[in-house]
């Protein structure tokens, strides 16, 4: 299989990837789904992928590790807690240390927007953004596109409603770019305090009536209320949030039969999604996690092994 010319040796954002790159990675993901590409089985043999997680994660970190191992690579995992960062080592020196250990690729999560891009300027191995501040989470957007595509086919013309903390969400930022790139119509619904300042420039519709929007949508994508990024009082209370913005069973009844319920995880049960809703057949949250391994295999394969 020939490598698409994606213009960069890193994966830092969906916009840098472009429509051609996005479609190519979704194509590779589909090739990994169900069966291995024969030439990919040992694609990362002799290669080392380092995960550098300066912010907590379960899904992203473990799925990068699983993806590396599926392709016969080695994984070095470094979390901020327990690393020499607690003795004052800088991120630059930490990166240098990982390179000295013959790392072939860095997967970076950081609470500061732009940290993976800065690291990419220091090194000559591929850097993958595994989530930076409120900025971007490109592999999450890829796995979400793939999950929607595997249920509903081509995203072109689909209606996707994103509900919740748009303001602080790197997932929303990356997903909106990716969904629109694939031709979906994206709308958002959120408390006014959790909308970004320049929403007009995002090319999305702002929903006023939640129930009507639920009736029309093909996908409802719920965002986590990010208590850790809220240094001001953005919400009166979580109970209040659930009352007006949470997907309750009563609200889920407005959805069409085929409509998907999605959430990047981790979920706040009883806040953005009710327990019974998370268990519905159309709630594909665990499938999103499983697809995360396939998507990350595709990304690693593309950056480290795919032929030009
Ligand atoms: N969706 C997501 O990024 O989850 P983690 O924080 O567990 O990686």
PDB file of C-alpha atoms and ligand atoms in Angstrom, residues 56-60 109 137 140 264-265, ligand 1:
ATOM      1  CA  UNK A  56      -3.901  11.618  33.325  1.00  0.00           C
ATOM      2  CA  UNK A  57      -5.410   9.147  30.864  1.00  0.00           C
ATOM      3  CA  UNK A  58      -6.743   5.622  30.727  1.00  0.00           C
ATOM      4  CA  UNK A  59      -8.122   5.091  27.220  1.00  0.00           C
ATOM      5  CA  UNK A  60      -5.603   6.992  25.122  1.00  0.00           C
ATOM      6  CA  UNK A 109      -0.383  14.359  26.380  1.00  0.00           C
ATOM      7  CA  UNK A 137      -7.114  15.497  20.417  1.00  0.00           C
ATOM      8  CA  UNK A 140     -10.008  10.850  19.453  1.00  0.00           C
ATOM      9  CA  UNK A 264     -15.223  10.283  24.548  1.00  0.00           C
ATOM     10  CA  UNK A 265     -15.020   9.122  28.177  1.00  0.00           C
TER      11      UNK A 265
HETATM   12  N1  LIG B   1     -11.109  10.100  25.716  1.00  0.00           N
HETATM   13  C1  LIG B   1      -9.935  10.192  26.370  1.00  0.00           C
HETATM   14  O1  LIG B   1      -9.029  10.905  25.964  1.00  0.00           O
HETATM   15  O2  LIG B   1      -9.867   9.432  27.516  1.00  0.00           O
HETATM   16  P1  LIG B   1      -8.579   9.304  28.457  1.00  0.00           P
HETATM   17  O3  LIG B   1      -8.415  10.628  29.150  1.00  0.00           O
HETATM   18  O4  LIG B   1      -8.915   8.180  29.400  1.00  0.00           O
HETATM   19  O5  LIG B   1      -7.402   9.002  27.586  1.00  0.00           O
END
